[in-house]
Amino acid sequence: MNETILAGLLDSLEDGVAAFDLDGHTLCCNAAACRLLHMNADSLHHIFDLPQPVRMFFRDVRSGDSTTVELDHQAVRLQYHDITKDGLRVGAVLTLTDIGEQDRVERIRREFTANVSHELKTPLTSISGYAEMIENGMAKDADIKAFAERIRRESNRMLALVSDIITLSELEERGIREQEETVDLYAIAQETVETLKSAAMVRGVTVRLSGGPTYMQANPVLMDELVYNLLDNAIRYNRDNGTVYVRVSDGILTVRDTGIGIAKADRDRIFERFYRVDKSRSKATGGTGLGLAIVKHICERCHAQITLESALGIGTEITVTFPQA
Ligand code: ADP
């Protein structure tokens, strides 16, 4: 294989790779290895030049051995392998993996699984409890309708949660962005206002839409999801008889409400999965705690910028600025 191609290939790897001959001279060192070792390729001539914890690993090492060391406060897993030719050892290869990043991803995954399990268990326990009372004849005839209503409400909560989880996992998959077409953001806002009309009416909230047609290349399902989540929140976290102002113009979507507002300390955190300022209010209004995480994901996908201004007791304004075509 051509040397340039080989170097390009090695540099495209996320893991570090460095190879040495039998005398310990460096044969190659890819970009990730330099980064993890905090060295320049030019300064790594020999195994002796390696940082001390890595040098120590090379003592009495056997092919296949691995260890974890700390390099400049970063946990790195080292693995050693012999390079052989015709059964003879001709050199050594060292691979380096940043396990700090792996740990972080693993922690997020664990937290997400724990949260999802918890969020599903609560409505399921309630559904099972009501069904059991009906089954055992413990529910009076007069209660059955109310119990059925609760079972339906809890099932809807689970459905909303599962559908948000599916959206999030789809967003994490590449490819969904490829289903782009010309969409009119204003028309999407109009439809969303219509969809949420009854939810707004129940709270006496007035929704005002202004602006005009704004065409862009985007995935229509994602745009629906984005506008829906922002508008839904602006209604649910509004005060009774409040107002929501939605404006779409020149590639900018603004959703402003006259609701409870968001304290400074919570403003970054509300975009995290399952973070809610007031858990009982979120749940009572059918929230899943995933809406803004989805919004954030969609914005990243579209290279759109999202900003938030809020004042407690006065209201919140969220602005999404899409890149110019
Ligand atoms: P949820 O399903 O709980 O509404 P979101 O991810 O959509 O989840 O929002 C996260 C949290 O951010 C909400 O629980 C709520 O505390 C807060 N929040 C979101 N939008 C607003 C808003 N317009 N006004 C006040 N608080 C909001």
Coordinates of C-alpha atoms and ligand atoms in Angstrom, one line a residue:
M1 CA 0.0 0.0 0.0
N2 CA 1.1 3.5 -0.9
E3 CA 2.7 5.3 2.1
T4 CA 0.5 8.4 1.8
I5 CA -2.6 6.2 1.8
L6 CA -1.4 4.3 4.8
A7 CA -0.6 7.6 6.7
G8 CA -4.1 8.9 5.8
L9 CA -5.7 5.7 6.9
L10 CA -3.9 5.8 10.3
D11 CA -4.7 9.4 10.9
S12 CA -8.4 8.8 10.3
L13 CA -8.5 6.4 13.2
E14 CA -10.0 7.6 16.5
D15 CA -7.6 5.4 18.5
G16 CA -3.9 6.1 18.7
V17 CA -1.4 3.8 16.9
A18 CA 2.4 3.9 17.2
A19 CA 4.8 1.3 15.9
F20 CA 8.4 0.7 16.8
D21 CA 11.2 -1.5 15.5
L22 CA 13.1 -4.0 17.6
D23 CA 15.6 -1.4 18.6
G24 CA 12.8 0.8 19.8
H25 CA 12.9 3.3 17.0
T26 CA 9.6 4.8 15.9
L27 CA 8.2 3.5 12.6
C28 CA 5.0 5.5 12.7
C29 CA 2.8 7.4 15.0
N30 CA -0.7 8.5 13.9
A31 CA -2.4 11.8 14.8
A32 CA -4.6 10.3 17.6
A33 CA -1.5 8.8 19.3
C34 CA 0.3 12.2 19.2
R35 CA -2.8 13.8 20.7
L36 CA -3.1 11.3 23.5
L37 CA 0.6 11.3 24.2
H38 CA 0.7 15.1 24.1
M39 CA 3.7 14.9 21.7
N40 CA 4.6 15.9 18.2
A41 CA 5.3 13.1 15.7
D42 CA 8.8 14.8 15.3
S43 CA 9.7 14.5 18.9
L44 CA 8.9 10.7 19.1
H45 CA 12.0 9.1 17.7
H46 CA 12.3 6.3 20.2
I47 CA 10.4 4.4 22.9
F48 CA 12.6 6.3 25.4
D49 CA 10.8 9.5 24.3
L50 CA 7.4 8.3 25.4
P51 CA 5.9 9.7 28.6
Q52 CA 7.0 7.8 31.7
P53 CA 3.8 5.8 32.4
V54 CA 3.9 4.5 28.8
R55 CA 7.6 3.7 29.0
M56 CA 7.0 1.7 32.2
F57 CA 4.3 -0.3 30.4
F58 CA 6.9 -1.4 27.8
R59 CA 9.0 -3.1 30.5
D60 CA 8.3 -6.9 30.5
V61 CA 5.3 -6.5 28.3
R62 CA 3.9 -9.4 26.3
S63 CA 1.8 -9.3 23.1
G64 CA -1.8 -8.7 24.0
D65 CA -1.1 -7.0 27.3
S66 CA -3.1 -3.9 28.2
T67 CA -3.2 -1.4 31.0
T68 CA -4.8 1.9 31.8
V69 CA -2.6 5.0 32.5
E70 CA -3.2 8.6 33.1
L71 CA -1.7 11.0 30.6
D72 CA -2.1 14.6 31.5
H73 CA -5.3 13.9 33.6
Q74 CA -6.8 11.8 30.8
A75 CA -7.4 8.1 31.2
V76 CA -5.9 6.2 28.3
R77 CA -5.9 2.4 27.7
L78 CA -2.7 1.1 26.3
Q79 CA -2.5 -2.2 24.4
Y80 CA 0.7 -3.8 23.1
H81 CA 1.1 -6.3 20.2
D82 CA 4.1 -7.9 18.6
I83 CA 4.6 -7.3 14.8
T84 CA 5.7 -10.6 13.3
K85 CA 7.0 -11.7 10.0
D86 CA 7.4 -15.3 9.1
G87 CA 6.9 -16.2 12.7
L88 CA 9.6 -13.8 13.9
R89 CA 9.1 -10.7 16.0
V90 CA 10.1 -7.6 14.0
G91 CA 8.6 -4.8 16.0
A92 CA 5.9 -3.6 18.3
V93 CA 2.7 -1.8 18.0
L94 CA 1.1 0.3 20.7
T95 CA -2.6 1.3 20.6
L96 CA -4.0 4.0 22.7
T97 CA -7.7 4.5 23.5
D98 CA -9.2 7.6 25.2
I99 CA -11.4 5.8 27.8
G100 CA -12.4 9.1 29.4
E101 CA -14.7 9.7 26.4
Q102 CA -15.9 6.0 26.5
D103 CA -16.6 6.4 30.2
R104 CA -18.6 9.6 29.5
V105 CA -20.7 8.0 26.8
E106 CA -21.2 4.9 28.9
R107 CA -22.3 7.1 31.9
I108 CA -24.8 9.0 29.7
R109 CA -26.2 5.7 28.3
R110 CA -26.6 4.3 31.8
E111 CA -28.3 7.4 33.2
F112 CA -30.6 7.4 30.2
T113 CA -31.6 3.8 30.6
A114 CA -32.2 4.3 34.4
N115 CA -34.3 7.4 33.6
V116 CA -36.4 5.7 30.9
S117 CA -37.0 2.7 33.2
H118 CA -38.1 4.9 36.0
E119 CA -40.3 7.1 33.8
L120 CA -42.0 3.9 32.3
K121 CA -42.4 2.2 35.7
T122 CA -44.5 4.9 37.3
P123 CA -47.3 4.9 34.7
L124 CA -47.1 1.1 34.4
T125 CA -47.5 0.6 38.2
S126 CA -50.5 2.9 38.1
I127 CA -52.1 1.1 35.1
S128 CA -51.5 -2.3 36.7
G129 CA -53.0 -1.1 40.0
Y130 CA -56.2 0.2 38.5
A131 CA -56.6 -2.9 36.3
E132 CA -56.1 -5.1 39.3
M133 CA -58.8 -3.3 41.3
I134 CA -61.3 -3.7 38.5
E135 CA -60.3 -7.4 38.0
N136 CA -60.7 -8.2 41.7
G137 CA -64.1 -6.5 41.9
M138 CA -62.7 -3.9 44.3
A139 CA -63.8 -1.0 42.1
K140 CA -67.3 0.2 42.6
D141 CA -69.4 0.5 39.4
A142 CA -69.2 4.3 39.8
D143 CA -65.4 4.2 39.9
I144 CA -64.9 2.1 36.8
K145 CA -65.2 5.1 34.4
A146 CA -62.7 7.1 36.4
F147 CA -60.3 4.2 36.6
A148 CA -60.5 3.6 32.8
E149 CA -59.8 7.3 32.4
R150 CA -56.7 7.1 34.5
I151 CA -55.5 4.0 32.7
R152 CA -55.9 5.8 29.4
R153 CA -54.1 8.9 30.6
E154 CA -51.2 6.9 31.9
S155 CA -51.0 4.9 28.7
N156 CA -50.9 8.1 26.7
R157 CA -48.1 9.3 28.9
M158 CA -46.1 6.1 28.1
L159 CA -46.9 6.5 24.4
A160 CA -45.7 10.1 24.4
L161 CA -42.5 9.0 26.1
V162 CA -41.8 6.0 23.8
S163 CA -42.5 8.2 20.8
D164 CA -40.0 10.9 22.1
I165 CA -37.4 8.2 22.7
I166 CA -37.9 6.9 19.2
T167 CA -37.5 10.4 17.8
L168 CA -34.3 10.9 19.8
S169 CA -32.8 7.6 18.6
E170 CA -33.7 8.4 15.0
L171 CA -32.0 11.8 15.4
E172 CA -28.9 10.0 16.6
E173 CA -28.9 7.9 13.5
R174 CA -27.4 9.5 10.5
G175 CA -29.5 9.6 7.4
I176 CA -32.7 11.2 8.5
R177 CA -31.3 14.6 7.3
E178 CA -31.1 13.1 3.9
Q179 CA -34.8 13.2 3.6
E180 CA -34.8 16.9 3.0
E181 CA -37.2 18.9 0.9
T182 CA -38.3 22.5 0.5
V183 CA -40.5 23.3 3.4
D184 CA -42.3 26.5 4.4
L185 CA -41.6 27.0 8.1
Y186 CA -44.6 29.4 8.3
A187 CA -47.0 26.8 7.0
I188 CA -45.6 24.3 9.5
A189 CA -46.2 26.9 12.3
Q190 CA -49.7 27.5 11.1
E191 CA -50.5 23.7 11.2
T192 CA -49.0 23.4 14.6
V193 CA -51.0 26.3 16.0
E194 CA -54.1 24.5 14.6
T195 CA -53.0 21.1 16.2
L196 CA -52.5 22.7 19.6
K197 CA -55.6 24.9 19.4
S198 CA -57.7 22.8 21.8
A199 CA -54.8 22.4 24.3
A200 CA -54.4 26.3 24.3
M201 CA -58.2 26.8 24.6
V202 CA -58.4 24.6 27.7
R203 CA -56.0 27.0 29.5
G204 CA -57.5 30.1 27.9
V205 CA -54.2 30.7 26.2
T206 CA -54.3 32.8 23.0
V207 CA -51.8 31.9 20.2
R208 CA -50.8 34.7 17.8
L209 CA -48.9 33.9 14.7
S210 CA -47.1 36.5 12.6
G211 CA -44.6 36.7 9.8
G212 CA -44.8 35.1 6.4
P213 CA -43.6 32.2 4.1
T214 CA -40.1 31.1 4.9
Y215 CA -38.8 28.4 2.6
M216 CA -35.9 26.3 3.5
Q217 CA -34.3 22.9 2.7
A218 CA -35.2 20.7 5.7
N219 CA -36.7 17.5 6.9
P220 CA -40.4 18.3 7.3
V221 CA -40.9 15.7 10.1
L222 CA -38.1 17.3 12.1
M223 CA -39.4 20.8 11.5
D224 CA -42.8 19.7 12.7
E225 CA -41.3 18.2 15.8
L226 CA -39.2 21.4 16.5
V227 CA -42.1 23.8 16.2
Y228 CA -44.5 21.5 18.1
N229 CA -42.2 21.1 21.1
L230 CA -41.6 24.8 21.4
L231 CA -45.2 25.8 21.0
D232 CA -46.4 23.0 23.3
N233 CA -44.1 24.2 26.1
A234 CA -45.1 27.8 25.6
I235 CA -48.7 26.8 26.1
R236 CA -48.1 24.3 29.0
Y237 CA -45.8 26.6 31.0
N238 CA -48.0 29.6 30.4
R239 CA -50.3 31.2 32.9
D240 CA -54.1 30.8 32.5
N241 CA -55.4 33.2 29.9
G242 CA -51.8 34.0 28.8
T243 CA -50.6 34.6 25.3
V244 CA -48.1 32.9 23.0
Y245 CA -46.5 34.9 20.2
V246 CA -45.1 32.8 17.3
R247 CA -43.2 34.6 14.6
V248 CA -41.6 33.2 11.5
S249 CA -39.6 35.4 9.2
D250 CA -36.3 35.5 7.3
G251 CA -35.3 32.0 8.5
I252 CA -35.9 32.9 12.1
L253 CA -38.5 31.2 14.4
T254 CA -39.4 32.9 17.6
V255 CA -41.8 31.5 20.3
R256 CA -42.5 33.9 23.2
D257 CA -44.9 33.2 26.1
T258 CA -46.2 35.0 29.0
G259 CA -45.7 32.1 31.4
I260 CA -43.8 31.1 34.5
G261 CA -40.3 31.8 33.1
I262 CA -37.1 29.9 33.7
A263 CA -34.5 30.7 36.4
K264 CA -31.0 31.5 35.2
A265 CA -29.6 28.4 36.9
D266 CA -31.9 26.1 34.9
R267 CA -31.5 27.7 31.5
D268 CA -28.7 25.4 30.2
R269 CA -30.0 22.3 32.0
I270 CA -33.5 22.3 30.5
F271 CA -32.0 21.0 27.2
E272 CA -30.8 17.9 29.0
R273 CA -32.8 14.7 28.7
F274 CA -35.3 14.4 31.5
Y275 CA -34.3 17.6 33.2
R276 CA -37.5 19.4 34.4
V277 CA -37.6 22.5 36.6
D278 CA -40.9 21.4 38.1
K279 CA -41.4 17.7 37.7
S280 CA -45.0 17.6 38.9
R281 CA -46.1 20.4 36.6
S282 CA -44.4 18.8 33.6
K283 CA -46.0 15.4 34.3
A284 CA -49.4 16.9 35.1
T285 CA -49.4 18.6 31.7
G286 CA -48.3 15.5 29.8
G287 CA -44.6 16.4 29.5
T288 CA -41.9 13.7 28.9
G289 CA -38.9 15.8 29.8
L290 CA -37.5 15.1 26.4
G291 CA -39.0 17.9 24.3
L292 CA -36.2 20.4 24.5
A293 CA -33.5 17.6 24.2
I294 CA -35.2 16.8 20.8
V295 CA -35.3 20.5 19.9
K296 CA -31.6 20.9 20.7
H297 CA -30.7 17.8 18.6
I298 CA -32.8 19.1 15.6
C299 CA -31.0 22.5 15.8
E300 CA -27.6 20.8 15.8
R301 CA -28.7 18.7 12.8
C302 CA -29.8 21.8 10.9
H303 CA -26.9 23.9 12.0
A304 CA -29.5 26.3 13.5
Q305 CA -28.7 28.4 16.5
I306 CA -31.0 28.4 19.5
T307 CA -31.1 31.2 22.1
L308 CA -33.3 31.6 25.1
E309 CA -34.3 34.7 27.1
S310 CA -36.5 34.4 30.1
A311 CA -37.7 36.3 33.2
L312 CA -39.3 34.5 36.1
G313 CA -43.0 35.2 36.3
I314 CA -43.0 37.2 33.1
G315 CA -42.2 34.7 30.3
T316 CA -39.8 33.0 28.0
E317 CA -38.7 33.7 24.4
I318 CA -36.9 31.0 22.4
T319 CA -35.4 31.9 19.1
V320 CA -34.2 29.5 16.4
T321 CA -32.0 31.0 13.7
F322 CA -31.6 28.8 10.6
P323 CA -28.5 29.2 8.4
Q324 CA -29.1 31.3 5.3
A325 CA -29.5 29.2 2.2
Ligands
ADP1 P1 -41.2 18.7 29.4 O1 -41.8 17.5 28.7 O2 -41.1 18.4 30.9 O3 -41.9 19.9 29.1 P2 -39.0 19.7 27.9 O4 -37.7 19.1 27.6 O5 -39.8 20.2 26.8 O6 -39.7 18.7 28.9 O7 -38.6 21.0 28.9 C1 -37.8 20.8 30.0 C2 -38.2 21.7 31.1 O8 -38.0 23.0 30.8 C3 -39.7 21.6 31.5 O9 -40.0 20.6 32.3 C4 -39.9 23.0 32.1 O10 -39.5 23.0 33.4 C5 -38.9 23.9 31.3 N1 -39.5 24.7 30.2 C6 -39.6 24.3 28.9 N2 -40.2 25.3 28.2 C7 -40.6 26.2 29.1 C8 -41.3 27.5 28.9 N3 -41.7 27.9 27.7 N4 -41.5 28.2 30.1 C9 -41.1 27.8 31.3 N5 -40.4 26.6 31.5 C10 -40.2 25.8 30.4

